[in-house]
mmCIF file of C-alpha atoms in Angstrom:
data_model
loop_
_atom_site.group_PDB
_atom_site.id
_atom_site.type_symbol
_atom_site.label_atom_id
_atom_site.label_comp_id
_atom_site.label_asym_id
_atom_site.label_seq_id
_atom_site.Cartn_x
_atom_site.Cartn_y
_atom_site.Cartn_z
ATOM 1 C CA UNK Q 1 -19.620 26.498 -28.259
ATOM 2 C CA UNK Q 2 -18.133 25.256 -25.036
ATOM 3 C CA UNK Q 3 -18.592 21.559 -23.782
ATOM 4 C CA UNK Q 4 -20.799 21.030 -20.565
ATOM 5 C CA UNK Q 5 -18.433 18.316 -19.501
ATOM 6 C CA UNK Q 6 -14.951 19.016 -20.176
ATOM 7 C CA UNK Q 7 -12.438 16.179 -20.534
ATOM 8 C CA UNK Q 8 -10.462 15.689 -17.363
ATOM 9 C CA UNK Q 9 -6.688 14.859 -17.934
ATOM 10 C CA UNK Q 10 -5.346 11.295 -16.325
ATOM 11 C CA UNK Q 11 -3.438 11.266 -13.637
ATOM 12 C CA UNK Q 12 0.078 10.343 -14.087
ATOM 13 C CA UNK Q 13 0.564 8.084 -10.912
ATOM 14 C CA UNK Q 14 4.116 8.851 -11.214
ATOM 15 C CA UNK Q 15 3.376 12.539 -9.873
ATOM 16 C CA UNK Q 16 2.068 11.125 -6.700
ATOM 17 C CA UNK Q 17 4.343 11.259 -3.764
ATOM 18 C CA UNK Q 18 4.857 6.848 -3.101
ATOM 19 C CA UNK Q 19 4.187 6.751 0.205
ATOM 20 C CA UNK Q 20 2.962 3.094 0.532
ATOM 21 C CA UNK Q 21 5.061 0.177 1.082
ATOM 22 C CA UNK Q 22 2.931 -1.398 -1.145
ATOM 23 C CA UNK Q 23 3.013 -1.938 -5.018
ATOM 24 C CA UNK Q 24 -0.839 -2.297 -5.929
ATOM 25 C CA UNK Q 25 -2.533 -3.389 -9.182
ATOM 26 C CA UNK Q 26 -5.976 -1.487 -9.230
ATOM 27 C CA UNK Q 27 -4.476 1.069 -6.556
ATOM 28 C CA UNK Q 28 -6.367 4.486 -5.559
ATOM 29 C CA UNK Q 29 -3.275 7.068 -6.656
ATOM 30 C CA UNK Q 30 -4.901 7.876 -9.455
ATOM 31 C CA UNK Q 31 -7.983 9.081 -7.034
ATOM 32 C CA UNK Q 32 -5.371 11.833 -5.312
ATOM 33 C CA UNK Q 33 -5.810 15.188 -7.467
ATOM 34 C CA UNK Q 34 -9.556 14.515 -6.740
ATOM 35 C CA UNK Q 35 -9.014 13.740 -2.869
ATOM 36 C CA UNK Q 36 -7.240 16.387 -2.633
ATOM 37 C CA UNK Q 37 -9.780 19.165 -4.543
ATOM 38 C CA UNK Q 38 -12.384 17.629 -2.343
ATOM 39 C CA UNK Q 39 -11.034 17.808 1.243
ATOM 40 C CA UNK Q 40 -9.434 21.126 0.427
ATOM 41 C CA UNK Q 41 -12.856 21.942 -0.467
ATOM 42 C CA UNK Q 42 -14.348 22.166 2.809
ATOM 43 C CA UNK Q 43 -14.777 25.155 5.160
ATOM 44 C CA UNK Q 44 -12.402 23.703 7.769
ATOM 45 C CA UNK Q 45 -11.017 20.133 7.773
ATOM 46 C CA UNK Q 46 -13.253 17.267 8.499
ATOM 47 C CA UNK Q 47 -12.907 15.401 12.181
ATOM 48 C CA UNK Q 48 -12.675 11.715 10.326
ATOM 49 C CA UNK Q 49 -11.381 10.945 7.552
ATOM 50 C CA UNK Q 50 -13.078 7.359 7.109
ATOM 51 C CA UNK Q 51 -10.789 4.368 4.356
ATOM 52 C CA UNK Q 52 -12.501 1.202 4.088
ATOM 53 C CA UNK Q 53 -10.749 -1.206 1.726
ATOM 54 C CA UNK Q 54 -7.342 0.470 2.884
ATOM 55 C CA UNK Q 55 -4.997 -1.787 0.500
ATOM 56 C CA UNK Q 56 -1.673 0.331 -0.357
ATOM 57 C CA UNK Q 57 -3.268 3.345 1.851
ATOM 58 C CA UNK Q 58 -2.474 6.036 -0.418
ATOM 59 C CA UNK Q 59 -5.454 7.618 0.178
ATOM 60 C CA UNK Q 60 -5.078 7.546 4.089
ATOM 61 C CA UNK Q 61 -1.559 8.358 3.981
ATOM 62 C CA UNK Q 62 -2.233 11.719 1.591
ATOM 63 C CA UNK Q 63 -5.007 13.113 4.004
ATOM 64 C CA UNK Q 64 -2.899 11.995 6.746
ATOM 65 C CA UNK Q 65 0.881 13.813 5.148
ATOM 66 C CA UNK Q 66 -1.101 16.899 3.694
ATOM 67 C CA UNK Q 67 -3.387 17.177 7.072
ATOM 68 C CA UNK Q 68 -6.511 17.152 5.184
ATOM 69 C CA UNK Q 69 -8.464 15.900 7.986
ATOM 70 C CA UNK Q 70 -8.004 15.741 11.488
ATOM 71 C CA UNK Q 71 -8.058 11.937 12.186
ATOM 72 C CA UNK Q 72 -7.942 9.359 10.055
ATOM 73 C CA UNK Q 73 -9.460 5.572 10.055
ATOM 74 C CA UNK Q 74 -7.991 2.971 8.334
ATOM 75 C CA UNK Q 75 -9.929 -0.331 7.860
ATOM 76 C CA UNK Q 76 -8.779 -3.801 5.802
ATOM 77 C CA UNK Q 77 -10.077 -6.763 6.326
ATOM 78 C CA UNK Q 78 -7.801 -9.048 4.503
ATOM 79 C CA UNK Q 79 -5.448 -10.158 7.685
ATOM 80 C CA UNK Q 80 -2.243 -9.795 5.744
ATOM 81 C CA UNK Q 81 -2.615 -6.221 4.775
ATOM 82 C CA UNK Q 82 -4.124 -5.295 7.846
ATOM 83 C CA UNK Q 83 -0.825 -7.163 9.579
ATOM 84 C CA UNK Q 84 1.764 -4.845 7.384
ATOM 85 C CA UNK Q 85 -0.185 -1.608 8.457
ATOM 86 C CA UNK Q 86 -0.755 -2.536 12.755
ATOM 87 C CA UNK Q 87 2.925 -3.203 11.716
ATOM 88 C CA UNK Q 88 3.857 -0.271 10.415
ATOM 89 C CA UNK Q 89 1.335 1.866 12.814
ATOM 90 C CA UNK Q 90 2.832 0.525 16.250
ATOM 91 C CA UNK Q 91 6.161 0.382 17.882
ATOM 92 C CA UNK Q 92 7.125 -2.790 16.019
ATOM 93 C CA UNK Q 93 7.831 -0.726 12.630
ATOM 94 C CA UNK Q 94 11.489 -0.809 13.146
ATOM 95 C CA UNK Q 95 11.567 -4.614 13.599
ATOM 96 C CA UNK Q 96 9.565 -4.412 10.031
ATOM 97 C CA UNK Q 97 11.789 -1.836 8.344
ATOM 98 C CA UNK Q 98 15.374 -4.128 9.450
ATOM 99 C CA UNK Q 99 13.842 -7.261 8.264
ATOM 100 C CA UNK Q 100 13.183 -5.210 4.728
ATOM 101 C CA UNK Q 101 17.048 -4.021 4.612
ATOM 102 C CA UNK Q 102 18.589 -6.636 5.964
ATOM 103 C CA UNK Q 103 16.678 -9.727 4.112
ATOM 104 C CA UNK Q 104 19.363 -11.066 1.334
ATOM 105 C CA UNK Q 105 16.782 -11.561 -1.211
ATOM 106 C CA UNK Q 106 16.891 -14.771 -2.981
ATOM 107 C CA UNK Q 107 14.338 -17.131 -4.456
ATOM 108 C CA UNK Q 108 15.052 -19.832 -1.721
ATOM 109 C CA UNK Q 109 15.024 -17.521 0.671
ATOM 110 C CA UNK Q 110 11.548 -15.996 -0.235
ATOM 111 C CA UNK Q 111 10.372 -19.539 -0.075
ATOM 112 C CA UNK Q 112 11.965 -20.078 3.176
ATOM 113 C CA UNK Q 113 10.435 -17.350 5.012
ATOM 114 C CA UNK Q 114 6.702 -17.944 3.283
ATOM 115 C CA UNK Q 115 6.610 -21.437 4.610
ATOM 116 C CA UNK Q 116 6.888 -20.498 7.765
ATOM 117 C CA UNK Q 117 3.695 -21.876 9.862
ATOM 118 C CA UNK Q 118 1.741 -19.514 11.924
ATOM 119 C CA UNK Q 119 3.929 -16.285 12.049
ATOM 120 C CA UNK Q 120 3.603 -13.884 14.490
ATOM 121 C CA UNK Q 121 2.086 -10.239 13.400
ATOM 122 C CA UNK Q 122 5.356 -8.920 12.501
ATOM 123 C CA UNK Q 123 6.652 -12.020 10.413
ATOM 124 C CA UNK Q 124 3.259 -12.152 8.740
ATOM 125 C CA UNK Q 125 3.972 -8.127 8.060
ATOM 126 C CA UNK Q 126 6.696 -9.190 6.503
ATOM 127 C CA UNK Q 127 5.828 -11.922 4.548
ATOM 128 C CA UNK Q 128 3.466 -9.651 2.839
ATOM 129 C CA UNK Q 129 5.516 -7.267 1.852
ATOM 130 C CA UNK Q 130 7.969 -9.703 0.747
ATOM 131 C CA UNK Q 131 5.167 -11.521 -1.286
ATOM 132 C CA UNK Q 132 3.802 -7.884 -2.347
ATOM 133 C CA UNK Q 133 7.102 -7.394 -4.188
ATOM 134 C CA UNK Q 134 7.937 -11.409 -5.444
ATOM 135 C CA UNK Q 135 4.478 -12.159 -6.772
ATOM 136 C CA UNK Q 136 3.535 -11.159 -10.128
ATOM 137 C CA UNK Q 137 1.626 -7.973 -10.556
ATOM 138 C CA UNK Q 138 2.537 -8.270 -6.623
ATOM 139 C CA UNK Q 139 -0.631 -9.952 -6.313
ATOM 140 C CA UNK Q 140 -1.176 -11.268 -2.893
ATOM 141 C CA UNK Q 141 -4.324 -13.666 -3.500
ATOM 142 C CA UNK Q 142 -4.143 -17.494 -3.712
ATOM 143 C CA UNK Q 143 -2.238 -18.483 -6.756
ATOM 144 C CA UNK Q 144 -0.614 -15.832 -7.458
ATOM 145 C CA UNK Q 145 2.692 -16.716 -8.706
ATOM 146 C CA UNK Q 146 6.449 -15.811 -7.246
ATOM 147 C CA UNK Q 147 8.350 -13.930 -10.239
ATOM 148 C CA UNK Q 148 11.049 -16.285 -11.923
ATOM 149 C CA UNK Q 149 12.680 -13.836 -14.263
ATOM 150 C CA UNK Q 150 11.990 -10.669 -13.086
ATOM 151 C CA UNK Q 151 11.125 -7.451 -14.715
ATOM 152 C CA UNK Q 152 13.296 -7.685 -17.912
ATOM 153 C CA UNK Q 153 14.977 -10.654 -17.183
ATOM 154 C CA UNK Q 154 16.269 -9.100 -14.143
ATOM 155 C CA UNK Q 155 15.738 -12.082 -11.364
ATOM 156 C CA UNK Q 156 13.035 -11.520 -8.560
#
């Protein structure tokens, strides 16, 4: 007797390729095996490959490293996301990628930098990231909290 709808395994997330500056709770890598079986699917790759709710942008950034489709769209509305990937997409990405190396991370200096009023795109870039890797579960909504302790005790 064979079973009409076989159990699929789980994706272990771990045996994704992390190509996301972002840690995400509720994030799509768990969708890549079946991206990839889909767009690998078709006759020849499609024209647009279309992301709305782009968060972490695995999903973009797999079709986009494995040229699964010819062009790719990547929309977010939430401003702070969208600020980390016009960022990262435009000729301001080293400015981003120094202020990651180079920031001497600290909980006063996390607070520092997040009360700064009215950033610019690239501050605001980085203040997301920064608050994408502080903040508990790194949660980015209203409320969420900055990490006191650390995973195992281990500081922020």
């Amino acid at each position: 007797m064979t079973n009409a709808n076989p159990i699929e395994r789980v994706t272990n997330v771990s045996s994704v390729p992390q190509r996301s500056p972002f840690r995400y709770p509720g994030g799509k890598t768990w969708l890549i095996p079946q991206i990839r079986k889909w767009m690998k699917s078709k006759i020849a790759p499609p024209a647009l490959f279309f992301e709305p709710f782009l968060g972490g942008g695995i999903v973009s950034l797999t079709v986009g490293f494995e040229s699964l489709a010819k062009q790719i769209e990547m929309v977010e509305l939430d401003d702070e996301v969208a600020a980390v990937w016009d960022t990262v997409l435009s000729n301001h990405a080293s400015i981003l990628a120094k202020r990651i190396l180079s920031f001497d991370l600290s909980i006063e200096a996390v607070n520092r930098e997040l009360a700064i009023l009215q950033p610019d795109k690239t501050q605001l870039a980085f203040n997301t990231i920064l608050k994408n890797r502080t903040f508990h579960g790194g949660i980015l909504a209203p409320g969420a909290g900055l990490l006191k302790h650390g995973e195992n005790g281990n500081g922020i």
